[in-house]
Amino acid sequence: METKTGEPLIHLGVLEEALNLARANSLWPLTFGLACCAIEMMAAGAARFDLDRFGAGVFRPSPRQCDLMIVAGTISKKMAPAVVRLYEQMPAPKWVMAMGNCAISGGPFYYPTQYAIVPGADLIIPVDVYVPGCPPRPETLIEGILILEEKITKRGRLRKFRDAKG
Amino acid sequence: MNAVSAWLTPQTAATAAFVMVIGLTIVGALIAVGARNIFHNVLGLCVSLFGVSGIFLFLNSPFVALMEILIYIGAICVAICFAIMLSEPMYLPPPPRNKVKVLGAAIGAGGIFVFLGLLLKKTQWTAAPERSTDWSVTTIGHYFLTNYALIFELVSLLLLVAMIGAIVTARGGRSKP
Amino acid sequence: MELVAQLLGSEGARMVVGLIAVIALVSVNALFLIWMERKVAAHMQLRPGPMEVGPHGAFQTVADAIKLMGKELITPAEVDKPIFWLAPIVIFLPVLLSFLVIPFSSTWIIRDMDVGILLILAFSTLSVLSILMAGWSSNNKYAVFGAIRSVAQNIAYEIPLLVTVMSIILMVGSFKLTDIVAAQSGLWFVVVQPLAFILFIICATAETNRAPFDIPEAESELVAGFHTEYTGMRFALFFLAEYTNMFIAAAVATLLFLGGWHGPFLPGVVWFLIKVYAVIFLLMWFRWTFPRTRFDQLITFAWKILIPLAFVNLLITALVLKLR
Amino acid sequence: MEIPQALSDFWFVLVFLVAAGLFALGPLIIAKLIAPRSFGAARDATYECGMPTIGSAWIQVGMIYYLFALLFLAFDVDVLFLFPVLLAYGKGYVWRDFIEITIFIGILSLVIVYAWCRGVFSWKRKQVNP
Amino acid sequence: MTELLGIEEKTYTLNLGPQHPSTHGVLRVILEMDGEFIIKAEPVIGYGHRGHEHMAENRNYTQFLPNLARVDYLHALAYNQCYCMAVEKFLDLKVPERAEYIRVITCELNRITSHLLWFGAYLMDLGAFTPFLYCFDDREHLLDLLDGLTGSRLTYCFFRFGGVPIDIDDDFVAGCRAFVSRLRSRWDDYNNLVTKNVIFINRTRDVGIITRDQCIKYGITGPILRGSGIPYDIRKSEAYSAYPEFDFEIPIGSKGDIYDRYIVRLAEMEQSCRIIEQACNQLPDGPIMAEKVPKRIKPPVGEVYQAVETARGSFGMYIVSQGDVKPYRIKLRTPSFANMSFFPEMAVDNLVADLVANLGSIDVVIPEIDR
Amino acid sequence: MLLFNQLQTYLFLALVLFVIGLYGVLARRSLIAILISVELILNAASINFMAFNRFLAPHPAVGQVITLFIMAVAAAEAAIALSIIVAVYRKMRSINVEHATELRG
Amino acid sequence: MMSYFKEIAVGFWSLLGGMAVTIRYFVKPIVTVQYPREKIPMSPRYRGYPQFVIDPETQTHTCIACEMCSRICPSQLITLEGTKFPGEKQKRATRYVHEHQYCSLCGLCVEVCPTTALEFSPVYRLVGFSREDCVLDHLTLLQARQQAAGLPVTKVPTEEEISAAIAAEAAAKEAREKEAKAKAEAKKAAEAQAAPAKEDKE
Ligand code: SF4
Ligand code: SF4
Ligand code: SF4
């Protein structure tokens, strides 16, 4: 977890805000499914839910062009180095979303004598947003992206459509 | 082009551009023979050819200039690249230069340069007394269809033979390592 | 305008104004095309596409562009650095150049060169070179593969493209794009040369690396093709060039076959743009309908079918011209 | 003929080339300035599906690509000759131009025919070590 | 002489995966390539290993139920069913007929979702994005149905030992009928868009051929086996649950190439539709839970094997009990694993593009291989 | 007299290009590099022809025709040469001239 | 030769067929439910996360802290405590923590509960910035829901109350035990008395 993000050469408040706004509205995820949750990730990109509405539907297969790593599924111990590697290969600024209980904490596969999985993506890479569920509904994933956008812009979306949780 | 500033006459500007083109040609050529990495050599060749095509423009022949780009950069360089990928083991570091050879080549080339350069200086060129001013591509085509018709057909034959030869050598040339 | 004209002469003014206009057009066009592509794709797939960033997602691509500008530029350790840096710039050179000779209407043309169409064709080979540079320098197997395939594909489809263009040139007897359009004031060449049009569209699709010929970027095999290792703005430049190339290809198709600026009622520029975007829509339509061809089939398709047909078409054109 | 006519075209080309270069360079410089940096052991490593790469990527590609490049070379050159001929076509010849073009293309097509017969277009893997 | 003569091999190694768009998750294939051609393909599995079998030994019978849905998350209900049937065999429970019908209906619906997903994902592998979204659109309708019944969209944990916990109502049956007719109305579009498409045919015809003998040798089951022309389907040959009561066919192919597998899967969806229709028509009344299901599941000492036909092939479950509340050992015979074992042979001497097409046509679910 | 309007300039440039090419032919060991150098020499010849054509020849088209022929020949030459190089490589596993000569014996 | 052209024609035609399909869909209305603006109604059985049922009569939960759910849960993720308060017949949950990040939404806990105190919440919008955001305290959740519905809010007993209750319970238990003992003794005594009588009878 020694991965950190360094500061840019030029730092201007307004510029940074504009950039953040753009970043928040154009989160390109990495095509990266680990297990069952990936199917719901696909479903979120499909016609019924359409992640593309938020500009987050451009799934790029190469980490070099992504902003967002959606860890969708169980991280096995064998896979963990690859996850870290892929994360490191993404250019800054980058974000990680732990989708599904497995990615959050090992989920249903976590129990005391477990040997095969990494209980939680946050043990190997810094996670920004947690989207629980097994698997989370596509709406939940969208909700996660919205909340991540808020986190990036630090002020909430320009358009208000968040109401009471329901 | 009626530019304003005194120094920016079309002539000086053209000269500047000409120098640039020459520079491109020569720098490219130097990269093409000098660089260690064979891929850089090819790119150097491309740069050089780009310059040459600029020179052709100065020589009043845009058609040939464009064809230079189309054929040399578009086809020959690409073919060379592919041949490189097929043959040169790029993953090995390039072998060290052979000092003697380089020196010999430099001396030989330098000698010829001096000799020809002097020759060039001496020679007086005289233009043909009567010169037509028809530079058009149509005339080139006209020549192909009349005076040089045989060569025109021969070119296609040449290409055919070259291709057959190439395919035979490339395909049949396989042997056990 | 006046001032510029005074300073540089009428030709110079044309150049400067044209340059500014082209740069604006290229940027706006790329942003618009990407948005359009996403919208067209989305609606073919029963979804709305970008919606939330601006009205109907109109600012989506702007956000993307700004974001890409703020992304880190990673130069991987093992790349061939100078070439890696140069490749995205080289791919951009032919892009602006092509606009030099494209007539938007009978008067809206920056420079009506005698070798017009040849300029576009010749300089488009530069993009082949740049792809090769990008792939090769990345030192990434997927990128090398993508580049080689892309180049092989580009050169394979360049021949039928050139030959189909030839049959038009044969009919007009000039390389000048204005001449070619002027010759279509009565009848569009698409009527006279339907086969050539089809061939041209196929080749243009392949030349712009679009599905079903998007092998170089075939993500299911090659991850992201020759720009696998490119991040941020460098990647964006490839993207920008790609979409501008699409515009150029569509523009050339319009000029050669669809009568350029000719059309009733509306001004020429509008007609021209309408036709160009119609052709682009056609290309998008292809992309979102067809599966990707396999690479060997793609290449052999060009050599076995397109090139013979193109030559036959050329000869038939020549024959008809003789008989007339 | 102080300045060749072709040169005025050349100006446009030159200016546009330079402008394109700058246009491409500008955003890159901006990006260098405003983008944050990330660190990490694998940041600069070559991407290969999340695994360390095996061997160099400067691989030797198949023969087949090279053959296609050669074929392209042949046809590109023929284009070069056909272009001027097309302009001159039909300008005061009876049948000669048509016949010459036909012969030219005919001979060239033999290249395709030959390549086809030799199986260049069928992508079968040839055993290197039989 | 020389360093240069040292290079005998001009092959190179390429990693495909674990993160790769076409490996459907986390399969890794190490390819030994000669130019564009593959001379050796070595699948590396285990990137999705979650220790399902080990978990079974640490949980009691009921607690293991939800886990099975994660083995093959695309056809979770078949796994559910297999496990329930195995335990019911142990306990000698008689499942009421209505429950069996419900199981069959939901299972077949789930099979269709699985095949639809394969269809879409496969076409995406081949580079056609649009059919993927059409399939997902259809699939969403199905998921709504199943969601309404079971409460989950993907990893169903619906069947219980002795029956099903929730009864279906007329709305559900009507929904099934509506879906079946909807799916049937879509075949034309799919055929025009994909099946007849010349590019698709060229990419799949005569590619990735698996002969009958090879199928048998490698223990390949499911649509691949049937695509090679062997009409083997556990739903017929060992007709379990309520399957004997339905009239359906086993679609088979002739050549065993990818196209045949594709056709078989499409036809299977149609057959599933038929089964669902019949089941909806003949749905008997009655209880949905067996009468005396013990509170504590504690099977007697012994062992039991149960197989079902999942969307990917025959799935078998072998349970050894030592009379404890926890199973002593559970072994899963997963179809993808066997199907995958043929993959290296199939890939050799083909292009990378074909490799992707082949891999997609096997329709693997990685956690099922890795378990 | 402008720089670019003098025959001498072009001839000198061609000479420089030729010499660079010559150096390459002599100094490089890789066959492909030699081929590249040869291309440079051919280009020098093209420049010469075009220059003569521009300043001296009676019919300007003729020089262009010849240049076009040079291109064709260069292409054919490149094709053959590359094939030979590739064949040599396949036989010798090296395209280094010295190795090739060594191996011939 | 003929087949060559036929192949081209058939292929071309098939491509047109595909394009006809996509253009038809192009003009069809979209099927997307634009999520934050419009929402798909959740099916009544939708499994968001388990939560307490608000009993229509008592307007509070009915959990009796029997621990059946925590025992059957495959992931063993339920931690609960219950106390019997004086004056109540049954135990009552005083703490019920559901660590949602381990849950597999199998529904076993809901099914097993003897008092049907659990149900699945239709909420699917649970996202958070940390792992702890996924830990659900059922009692707090219940309070929030009660508040939203305008019902009297169930008070969560404080530590002191619990310890008091435990003490009370212990005392009561002791008393009960004493009583029981006394009863038993009395019974024994009675039996002892009765035994000879029995014997007598025999
Ligand atoms: S959280 Fe559930 S659905 Fe997601 S990967 Fe884990 S087990 Fe599968
Ligand atoms: S929720 Fe139900 S099963 Fe769980 S402790 Fe409370 S009463 Fe018992
Ligand atoms: S739903 Fe299943 S996993 Fe979740 S708390 Fe209930 S029993 Fe445990």
Coordinates of N, CA, C and O in Angstrom, one line a residue, chain E residues 196-241:
Chain E
K196 N -27.2 -15.3 -39.3 CA -27.0 -15.3 -40.7 C -25.8 -14.4 -41.1 O -25.5 -14.4 -42.3
N197 N -25.3 -13.7 -40.2 CA -24.3 -12.7 -40.6 C -23.0 -13.4 -41.1 O -22.5 -14.3 -40.5
V198 N -22.6 -12.9 -42.3 CA -21.5 -13.6 -43.0 C -20.2 -13.5 -42.2 O -19.4 -14.5 -42.1
I199 N -20.0 -12.4 -41.5 CA -18.8 -12.3 -40.7 C -18.8 -13.3 -39.6 O -17.8 -13.9 -39.3
F200 N -20.0 -13.3 -38.9 CA -20.1 -14.3 -37.8 C -19.8 -15.7 -38.3 O -19.1 -16.5 -37.7
I201 N -20.5 -16.1 -39.4 CA -20.3 -17.4 -39.9 C -18.9 -17.7 -40.2 O -18.3 -18.8 -39.9
N202 N -18.2 -16.7 -40.9 CA -16.8 -17.0 -41.2 C -16.0 -17.2 -40.0 O -15.0 -17.9 -40.1
R203 N -16.3 -16.5 -39.0 CA -15.5 -16.6 -37.8 C -15.7 -17.9 -37.0 O -14.9 -18.3 -36.2
T204 N -16.9 -18.5 -37.2 CA -17.2 -19.6 -36.3 C -17.3 -20.9 -37.1 O -17.0 -22.0 -36.5
R205 N -17.6 -20.9 -38.3 CA -17.6 -22.2 -39.1 C -16.2 -22.8 -39.2 O -15.3 -22.1 -39.5
D206 N -16.2 -24.1 -38.9 CA -14.9 -24.8 -39.0 C -13.8 -24.3 -38.1 O -12.7 -24.5 -38.4
V207 N -14.2 -23.7 -37.1 CA -13.2 -23.2 -36.1 C -13.4 -23.9 -34.8 O -14.6 -24.1 -34.4
G208 N -12.4 -24.3 -34.2 CA -12.5 -24.9 -32.9 C -13.3 -26.2 -32.9 O -14.1 -26.4 -32.0
I209 N -13.0 -27.0 -33.8 CA -13.8 -28.3 -34.0 C -13.4 -29.2 -32.8 O -12.2 -29.4 -32.5
I210 N -14.4 -29.8 -32.2 CA -14.1 -30.9 -31.2 C -14.9 -32.1 -31.7 O -16.1 -32.0 -31.9
T211 N -14.2 -33.2 -31.9 CA -14.8 -34.4 -32.4 C -15.5 -35.1 -31.3 O -15.2 -34.9 -30.1
R212 N -16.3 -36.1 -31.7 CA -17.0 -36.9 -30.7 C -16.0 -37.6 -29.7 O -16.2 -37.6 -28.5
D213 N -15.0 -38.2 -30.4 CA -14.1 -38.9 -29.6 C -13.4 -38.1 -28.6 O -13.2 -38.4 -27.4
Q214 N -13.0 -36.9 -29.0 CA -12.3 -36.0 -28.1 C -13.2 -35.6 -27.0 O -12.8 -35.5 -25.8
C215 N -14.5 -35.4 -27.3 CA -15.4 -35.0 -26.2 C -15.5 -36.1 -25.2 O -15.4 -35.8 -24.0
I216 N -15.6 -37.3 -25.7 CA -15.7 -38.4 -24.7 C -14.4 -38.6 -23.9 O -14.4 -38.8 -22.7
K217 N -13.3 -38.4 -24.6 CA -12.0 -38.6 -24.0 C -11.8 -37.6 -22.9 O -11.3 -37.9 -21.8
Y218 N -12.2 -36.4 -23.1 CA -12.0 -35.3 -22.1 C -13.1 -35.2 -21.1 O -13.1 -34.3 -20.3
G219 N -14.2 -36.0 -21.3 CA -15.3 -35.8 -20.4 C -16.0 -34.5 -20.6 O -16.5 -33.9 -19.6
I220 N -16.1 -34.1 -21.8 CA -16.8 -32.8 -22.1 C -18.3 -33.0 -22.1 O -18.7 -34.1 -22.6
T221 N -19.0 -32.1 -21.5 CA -20.4 -32.3 -21.4 C -21.1 -31.0 -21.9 O -20.4 -30.0 -22.2
G222 N -22.4 -31.0 -21.8 CA -23.1 -29.8 -22.1 C -23.2 -29.5 -23.6 O -23.1 -30.3 -24.4
P223 N -23.5 -28.2 -23.9 CA -23.7 -27.8 -25.3 C -22.6 -28.2 -26.2 O -22.7 -28.4 -27.4
I224 N -21.4 -28.2 -25.6 CA -20.2 -28.6 -26.5 C -20.3 -30.0 -27.0 O -20.2 -30.3 -28.2
L225 N -20.7 -30.9 -26.0 CA -20.8 -32.3 -26.4 C -22.0 -32.4 -27.4 O -21.8 -33.1 -28.4
R226 N -23.0 -31.8 -27.1 CA -24.2 -31.9 -28.0 C -23.9 -31.2 -29.4 O -24.3 -31.7 -30.4
G227 N -23.1 -30.2 -29.3 CA -22.7 -29.6 -30.6 C -21.8 -30.5 -31.4 O -21.8 -30.4 -32.7
S228 N -21.1 -31.4 -30.8 CA -20.4 -32.4 -31.5 C -21.2 -33.6 -32.0 O -20.7 -34.6 -32.5
G229 N -22.5 -33.6 -31.6 CA -23.4 -34.6 -32.2 C -23.7 -35.7 -31.3 O -24.3 -36.7 -31.7
I230 N -23.4 -35.6 -30.0 CA -23.8 -36.7 -29.1 C -25.0 -36.2 -28.3 O -24.9 -35.2 -27.5
P231 N -26.1 -36.8 -28.4 CA -27.3 -36.3 -27.7 C -27.3 -36.8 -26.2 O -28.1 -37.6 -25.9
Y232 N -26.5 -36.2 -25.5 CA -26.4 -36.6 -24.0 C -26.8 -35.4 -23.2 O -26.3 -34.4 -23.3
D233 N -27.8 -35.7 -22.4 CA -28.3 -34.6 -21.5 C -28.9 -35.3 -20.3 O -29.7 -36.2 -20.4
I234 N -28.4 -34.9 -19.2 CA -28.8 -35.6 -17.9 C -30.3 -35.4 -17.7 O -31.0 -36.3 -17.1
R235 N -30.8 -34.3 -18.2 CA -32.3 -34.1 -18.0 C -33.1 -35.2 -18.7 O -34.2 -35.5 -18.3
K236 N -32.5 -35.9 -19.7 CA -33.1 -37.0 -20.4 C -32.6 -38.3 -19.9 O -33.4 -39.2 -19.5
S237 N -31.3 -38.4 -19.8 CA -30.7 -39.7 -19.6 C -30.9 -40.2 -18.1 O -31.0 -41.4 -17.9
E238 N -30.9 -39.2 -17.2 CA -31.1 -39.6 -15.8 C -32.3 -38.8 -15.3 O -32.2 -38.3 -14.2
A239 N -33.2 -38.7 -16.1 CA -34.3 -37.7 -15.9 C -34.6 -37.5 -14.4 O -35.2 -38.4 -13.8
Y240 N -34.2 -36.4 -13.9 CA -34.4 -36.2 -12.5 C -35.6 -35.2 -12.3 O -36.1 -34.7 -13.3
S241 N -35.9 -34.9 -11.1 CA -37.0 -33.9 -10.8 C -38.2 -34.2 -11.7 O -38.6 -35.3 -11.9

